[in-house]
Amino acid sequence: MQAQVTAHRSTLSEKEDRALASMLVAYTVTATLWLLFATAIGILLAYKFGAPDFAPGAWLTFGRLRPIHTNATFYGWASLALVGLAYYVAARSSGTRLYSAKLAWIGLVLFNVAAVAGTVALDLGYNDGNLEYREWPWPIRLVFLAALVVTAWNLIGTVARRSTEDIYLSNWYTIGGALWTCIIALVAVLPWYQYGLGQVSVSGYYMHNAVGMWFTPLVLGIFYYALPKVLSRPIYSYALGVFAFWTNLVFYPIIGAHHFLFSPLPWWLQTTAIVFSVAMLVPVWGGSANFLLTMRGRLRDLVHSYPLMFIFVGVIGYLVGSTQGTFEAFRSLQEVWHLTNFTIGHSHLTMYGFVTFAIWGGVYALLPLATGNAPSRLGLSVHFWMALVGSFIYVIALSIGGTIQGLDWINGRPFIQSIQDMQSYWVWRGVGGALMFLSHIVFAWNVWCMSFGRSRAIAPHALSNVEEPAG
Ligand code: HEM
Ligand code: HEM
């Protein structure tokens, strides 16, 4: 079982191989365009904190641009990139072609139509109000739901055609993630929950499950495939991976109310959310230990393999960000951090330090295998270091600033004082954000080279250890 992921060879015909590669390229390229767009908006938002009167037109107000940034990063960038990788992993680890290439393309169109329509609607001022991460008007969210259903169906169909007896661990995570998200997205549009305290409760449920039952399992699924590939060694413990899968499923769906501590939601529901937030340490530490132990004794390879470096940062982002989340859920700490910029730091530590770095690791490990083209080592290193340093500055600045902000409020200082205290931290966030954005341009260039560039041998110094093992 453990050898499975390193042992399979392409059993596809050349035509099927090409079709799979084109699908991965199409998802990755469109996702990259969304990353560039969404983070250009992110930079503009960041600078508006220092210069609020800059770009004052209605279309460029903070209130419209903020949900455009969050929805475009969630559903344009991260979702598209992860679905492309999930398809590739499903087909490769099952030793078969996609159940339906046509459905994969239909899904791609639906995801993009939803993201474009959602962006335009938000910018024109049409939105579903205070429903975080589901501000798109509901008919548009139905298009996104349709894309999810198509994806789940296609992933299941692909794995059902597998040439092996077992379902490889990655597919548990990616199929689980796609199915759970169909349910979450459905609950999010059903009209009878969307008022009063029910709405608050569903908001917490939706918000946290979007990150915990969609992005997290998809990323973990990619780790379980890409890491053994990059290292040419099996995952440390298959059983631990299965254990983390089930505990994730048991604990995650019930922690959403930690977003609304001290709200009128029943106290027992808030306490339950806190208890399960602590329980989340089990799958988080179990999963992280599994990845780190898979890398044991091979940390020196980090220097030679950028895909591995990106994955390593992603694993650390998962471990540190989620553990931070557990502490953040305690009432005593929520008192300080709730509604402050500390939470924005946590969001970027997790969605950037974990999810985005993991996607980059997956793309750099797998796209060259699909297309035969590798990016230059210079491109990889410039991308890696700019993104790492930029996000480090971003997260540290907001974590310190957010704590000062919370203490100002607790100590009853005038609100304007908390704004003044934040100024320098917002400038640092702008500096970090600029580095992050520049790194995305380099990433886009690297994606171009991997997708359409001249065939470059998968260079021994950068990617030698990700070549498909002869098996
Ligand atoms: C150049 C890179 C980026 C910059 C400069 C940036 C900037 C920002 C800014 C200024 C905000 C609004 C903060 C506030 O309301 O106080 C924000 C919110 C947010 N961004 Fe980004 N961002 C970047 C990349 C990303 C990426 C890649 C993701 C996801 C993959 C992401 C996810 C989010 C989320 C989830 C929020 C809402 C946070 C919350 O409410 O807690 N950002 N970002
Ligand atoms: C599993 C352990 C985790 C726990 C216990 C946890 C806990 C929390 C808590 C308590 C908050 C609310 C902060 C507040 O409103 O004051 C929060 C916010 C957030 N978390 Fe986590 N977190 C975890 C993992 C993650 C992961 C893995 C991601 C991303 C993949 C993530 C993304 C976010 C985002 C985007 C927000 C901002 C939500 C908003 O806009 O209010 N978290 N988290």
CSV table of C-alpha atoms in Angstrom, one decimal, residues 204-462:
chain,number,residue,atom,x,y,z
A,204,GLY,CA,-20.0,30.4,11.3
A,205,TYR,CA,-20.7,26.9,9.9
A,206,TYR,CA,-20.1,28.0,6.3
A,207,MET,CA,-17.1,30.2,7.0
A,208,HIS,CA,-15.1,27.7,8.9
A,209,ASN,CA,-16.1,24.7,6.8
A,210,ALA,CA,-15.1,26.5,3.6
A,211,VAL,CA,-11.6,26.6,5.0
A,212,GLY,CA,-11.7,23.3,6.9
A,213,MET,CA,-13.7,21.0,4.7
A,214,TRP,CA,-12.8,22.4,1.3
A,215,PHE,CA,-9.3,23.9,1.2
A,216,THR,CA,-7.8,21.8,4.0
A,217,PRO,CA,-8.7,18.3,2.8
A,218,LEU,CA,-7.8,19.2,-0.8
A,219,VAL,CA,-4.4,20.5,0.2
A,220,LEU,CA,-3.8,17.4,2.4
A,221,GLY,CA,-4.7,15.2,-0.5
A,222,ILE,CA,-2.1,16.9,-2.6
A,223,PHE,CA,0.5,16.6,0.1
A,224,TYR,CA,-0.1,12.9,0.4
A,225,TYR,CA,0.6,12.5,-3.3
A,226,ALA,CA,3.2,15.2,-4.0
A,227,LEU,CA,5.4,14.6,-1.0
A,228,PRO,CA,6.2,10.9,-1.7
A,229,LYS,CA,6.7,11.9,-5.3
A,230,VAL,CA,9.2,14.6,-4.5
A,231,LEU,CA,11.1,12.4,-2.0
A,232,SER,CA,10.7,9.1,-3.9
A,233,ARG,CA,9.8,7.5,-0.6
A,234,PRO,CA,6.4,6.3,0.8
A,235,ILE,CA,4.4,8.3,3.3
A,236,TYR,CA,5.5,7.7,6.9
A,237,SER,CA,2.2,6.2,8.0
A,238,TYR,CA,-0.8,5.4,5.9
A,239,ALA,CA,-2.8,4.5,9.0
A,240,LEU,CA,-2.1,7.9,10.6
A,241,GLY,CA,-3.3,9.6,7.4
A,242,VAL,CA,-6.6,7.7,7.6
A,243,PHE,CA,-6.9,8.5,11.4
A,244,ALA,CA,-6.4,12.2,10.6
A,245,PHE,CA,-9.0,12.0,7.9
A,246,TRP,CA,-11.7,10.7,10.2
A,247,THR,CA,-10.9,12.9,13.2
A,248,ASN,CA,-10.9,15.9,10.8
A,249,LEU,CA,-14.4,14.9,9.8
A,250,VAL,CA,-15.6,14.4,13.3
A,251,PHE,CA,-14.2,17.6,14.8
A,252,TYR,CA,-14.2,20.3,12.1
A,253,PRO,CA,-17.9,20.7,11.2
A,254,ILE,CA,-18.8,21.7,14.7
A,255,ILE,CA,-16.3,24.5,15.4
A,256,GLY,CA,-17.9,27.3,13.4
A,257,ALA,CA,-19.5,29.0,16.4
A,258,HIS,CA,-16.0,30.1,17.6
A,259,HIS,CA,-16.3,33.0,15.2
A,260,PHE,CA,-19.2,34.3,17.3
A,261,LEU,CA,-18.1,33.9,20.9
A,262,PHE,CA,-19.8,36.4,23.2
A,263,SER,CA,-22.7,36.7,20.6
A,264,PRO,CA,-26.3,35.8,21.4
A,265,LEU,CA,-25.7,32.3,20.1
A,266,PRO,CA,-26.4,29.7,22.9
A,267,TRP,CA,-23.5,29.6,25.4
A,268,TRP,CA,-23.4,25.8,25.2
A,269,LEU,CA,-22.9,26.0,21.4
A,270,GLN,CA,-20.0,28.4,21.8
A,271,THR,CA,-18.5,26.2,24.5
A,272,THR,CA,-18.9,23.1,22.2
A,273,ALA,CA,-17.1,25.0,19.4
A,274,ILE,CA,-14.2,25.8,21.8
A,275,VAL,CA,-13.9,22.2,23.0
A,276,PHE,CA,-13.9,20.9,19.4
A,277,SER,CA,-11.4,23.6,18.4
A,278,VAL,CA,-9.0,22.0,21.0
A,279,ALA,CA,-9.9,18.6,19.6
A,280,MET,CA,-8.7,19.8,16.2
A,281,LEU,CA,-5.2,19.5,17.6
A,282,VAL,CA,-5.5,15.7,17.0
A,283,PRO,CA,-5.9,15.7,13.2
A,284,VAL,CA,-3.7,18.8,12.8
A,285,TRP,CA,-0.7,17.4,14.8
A,286,GLY,CA,-1.3,13.9,13.5
A,287,GLY,CA,-1.3,15.0,9.9
A,288,SER,CA,1.6,17.4,10.3
A,289,ALA,CA,3.7,14.7,12.1
A,290,ASN,CA,3.0,12.3,9.3
A,291,PHE,CA,4.3,14.8,6.7
A,292,LEU,CA,7.4,15.9,8.8
A,293,LEU,CA,8.2,12.2,9.6
A,294,THR,CA,8.0,11.4,5.9
A,295,MET,CA,10.7,14.1,5.4
A,296,ARG,CA,12.8,12.8,8.3
A,297,GLY,CA,16.5,12.6,7.5
A,298,ARG,CA,16.0,14.3,4.2
A,299,LEU,CA,15.9,18.0,5.3
A,300,ARG,CA,19.1,18.6,3.4
A,301,ASP,CA,17.2,17.9,0.2
A,302,LEU,CA,15.2,21.0,0.9
A,303,VAL,CA,18.1,23.1,-0.3
A,304,HIS,CA,18.1,21.2,-3.6
A,305,SER,CA,14.4,21.0,-4.3
A,306,TYR,CA,12.1,24.1,-4.4
A,307,PRO,CA,8.9,22.0,-4.7
A,308,LEU,CA,9.9,20.4,-1.4
A,309,MET,CA,10.7,23.8,0.2
A,310,PHE,CA,7.2,25.1,-0.8
A,311,ILE,CA,5.6,21.9,0.6
A,312,PHE,CA,7.7,22.2,3.8
A,313,VAL,CA,6.5,25.8,4.4
A,314,GLY,CA,2.9,24.7,3.6
A,315,VAL,CA,3.2,21.9,6.3
A,316,ILE,CA,4.6,24.4,8.9
A,317,GLY,CA,1.9,26.9,7.9
A,318,TYR,CA,-0.8,24.2,8.6
A,319,LEU,CA,0.8,23.2,11.9
A,320,VAL,CA,1.4,26.7,13.2
A,321,GLY,CA,-1.7,28.4,11.8
A,322,SER,CA,-4.1,25.7,13.0
A,323,THR,CA,-2.5,25.5,16.4
A,324,GLN,CA,-2.8,29.3,16.6
A,325,GLY,CA,-6.5,28.9,15.7
A,326,THR,CA,-7.0,26.6,18.7
A,327,PHE,CA,-5.6,29.2,21.1
A,328,GLU,CA,-7.5,32.0,19.3
A,329,ALA,CA,-10.8,30.1,20.1
A,330,PHE,CA,-10.3,30.4,23.9
A,331,ARG,CA,-12.6,33.1,25.4
A,332,SER,CA,-9.8,34.8,27.3
A,333,LEU,CA,-7.8,35.3,24.1
A,334,GLN,CA,-10.9,36.1,21.9
A,335,GLU,CA,-11.4,39.0,24.3
A,336,VAL,CA,-8.2,40.5,23.0
A,337,TRP,CA,-8.1,39.4,19.4
A,338,HIS,CA,-11.7,39.3,18.1
A,339,LEU,CA,-12.4,41.8,15.4
A,340,THR,CA,-8.7,43.0,15.4
A,341,ASN,CA,-6.1,42.7,12.7
A,342,PHE,CA,-4.7,39.6,14.5
A,343,THR,CA,-7.5,37.6,12.8
A,344,ILE,CA,-6.3,39.0,9.4
A,345,GLY,CA,-2.9,37.7,10.3
A,346,HIS,CA,-4.3,34.3,11.1
A,347,SER,CA,-6.3,34.3,7.8
A,348,HIS,CA,-3.1,34.9,5.8
A,349,LEU,CA,-0.9,32.6,7.8
A,350,THR,CA,-3.4,29.8,7.0
A,351,MET,CA,-4.7,30.7,3.5
A,352,TYR,CA,-1.3,31.9,2.4
A,353,GLY,CA,1.3,30.2,4.5
A,354,PHE,CA,-0.5,26.9,4.3
A,355,VAL,CA,-2.9,26.7,1.4
A,356,THR,CA,-1.2,28.9,-1.1
A,357,PHE,CA,2.4,27.6,-0.4
A,358,ALA,CA,1.0,24.1,-0.6
A,359,ILE,CA,-0.6,24.8,-4.0
A,360,TRP,CA,2.7,26.2,-5.3
A,361,GLY,CA,4.5,23.0,-4.0
A,362,GLY,CA,1.9,20.8,-5.8
A,363,VAL,CA,2.1,22.8,-9.0
A,364,TYR,CA,6.0,22.8,-9.1
A,365,ALA,CA,6.1,19.1,-8.3
A,366,LEU,CA,3.4,17.9,-10.7
A,367,LEU,CA,3.0,20.3,-13.6
A,368,PRO,CA,6.5,19.6,-14.9
A,369,LEU,CA,5.7,15.9,-14.8
A,370,ALA,CA,2.6,16.5,-16.9
A,371,THR,CA,4.1,18.8,-19.5
A,372,GLY,CA,7.8,17.9,-19.4
A,373,ASN,CA,8.8,21.5,-19.0
A,374,ALA,CA,10.5,22.8,-15.8
A,375,PRO,CA,10.9,26.4,-14.7
A,376,SER,CA,14.4,27.8,-14.1
A,377,ARG,CA,15.9,27.5,-10.7
A,378,LEU,CA,16.3,31.3,-10.6
A,379,GLY,CA,12.5,31.7,-11.2
A,380,LEU,CA,11.8,29.2,-8.4
A,381,SER,CA,14.1,30.8,-5.9
A,382,VAL,CA,13.0,34.4,-6.6
A,383,HIS,CA,9.3,33.3,-6.2
A,384,PHE,CA,10.0,31.3,-3.0
A,385,TRP,CA,12.0,33.9,-1.1
A,386,MET,CA,9.9,36.9,-2.0
A,387,ALA,CA,6.7,35.1,-1.1
A,388,LEU,CA,8.2,33.8,2.2
A,389,VAL,CA,9.8,37.1,3.3
A,390,GLY,CA,6.7,39.1,2.2
A,391,SER,CA,4.2,36.9,4.0
A,392,PHE,CA,6.4,36.7,7.1
A,393,ILE,CA,6.4,40.5,7.3
A,394,TYR,CA,2.7,40.6,6.7
A,395,VAL,CA,1.7,38.1,9.4
A,396,ILE,CA,4.2,39.3,12.1
A,397,ALA,CA,3.2,42.9,11.6
A,398,LEU,CA,-0.6,42.2,11.9
A,399,SER,CA,-0.1,39.8,14.8
A,400,ILE,CA,1.8,42.4,16.9
A,401,GLY,CA,-0.4,45.3,15.7
A,402,GLY,CA,-3.6,43.3,16.2
A,403,THR,CA,-2.6,42.5,19.8
A,404,ILE,CA,-1.9,46.2,20.6
A,405,GLN,CA,-5.2,47.1,18.9
A,406,GLY,CA,-7.1,44.6,21.1
A,407,LEU,CA,-5.4,45.8,24.3
A,408,ASP,CA,-6.2,49.4,23.5
A,409,TRP,CA,-9.9,48.5,23.3
A,410,ILE,CA,-9.8,46.5,26.5
A,411,ASN,CA,-8.1,49.3,28.3
A,412,GLY,CA,-10.8,51.7,27.1
A,413,ARG,CA,-8.5,54.0,25.1
A,414,PRO,CA,-10.2,56.2,22.5
A,415,PHE,CA,-10.8,54.3,19.3
A,416,ILE,CA,-8.7,56.8,17.3
A,417,GLN,CA,-5.7,55.9,19.4
A,418,SER,CA,-6.0,52.2,18.2
A,419,ILE,CA,-6.0,53.5,14.6
A,420,GLN,CA,-2.9,55.6,15.3
A,421,ASP,CA,-1.2,52.6,17.0
A,422,MET,CA,-1.8,50.5,13.9
A,423,GLN,CA,-0.3,52.9,11.4
A,424,SER,CA,3.2,51.6,11.2
A,425,TYR,CA,2.0,48.0,11.2
A,426,TRP,CA,-0.2,48.7,8.3
A,427,VAL,CA,2.7,50.2,6.4
A,428,TRP,CA,4.7,47.0,7.1
A,429,ARG,CA,1.7,45.0,5.9
A,430,GLY,CA,1.9,47.0,2.7
A,431,VAL,CA,5.6,46.3,2.3
A,432,GLY,CA,5.1,42.6,2.9
A,433,GLY,CA,2.1,42.6,0.5
A,434,ALA,CA,4.1,44.3,-2.2
A,435,LEU,CA,6.8,41.5,-2.0
A,436,MET,CA,4.0,38.9,-2.1
A,437,PHE,CA,2.5,40.4,-5.2
A,438,LEU,CA,5.8,40.7,-7.0
A,439,SER,CA,6.4,37.0,-6.2
A,440,HIS,CA,3.1,36.2,-7.9
A,441,ILE,CA,4.3,37.8,-11.1
A,442,VAL,CA,7.3,35.5,-11.0
A,443,PHE,CA,5.0,32.5,-10.3
A,444,ALA,CA,3.0,33.5,-13.4
A,445,TRP,CA,6.2,33.5,-15.4
A,446,ASN,CA,7.1,30.1,-14.0
A,447,VAL,CA,3.6,28.7,-14.9
A,448,TRP,CA,4.1,30.0,-18.4
A,449,CYS,CA,7.4,28.2,-18.7
A,450,MET,CA,6.0,25.0,-17.4
A,451,SER,CA,2.9,25.2,-19.6
A,452,PHE,CA,4.0,26.6,-22.9
A,453,GLY,CA,7.8,27.0,-22.6
A,454,ARG,CA,10.4,25.1,-24.5
A,455,SER,CA,11.0,21.7,-23.1
A,456,ARG,CA,13.6,22.0,-20.4
A,457,ALA,CA,14.9,18.8,-18.9
A,458,ILE,CA,13.6,18.4,-15.4
A,459,ALA,CA,16.8,19.9,-14.0
A,460,PRO,CA,18.9,17.7,-11.7
A,461,HIS,CA,19.6,20.6,-9.4
A,462,ALA,CA,16.0,21.7,-9.0
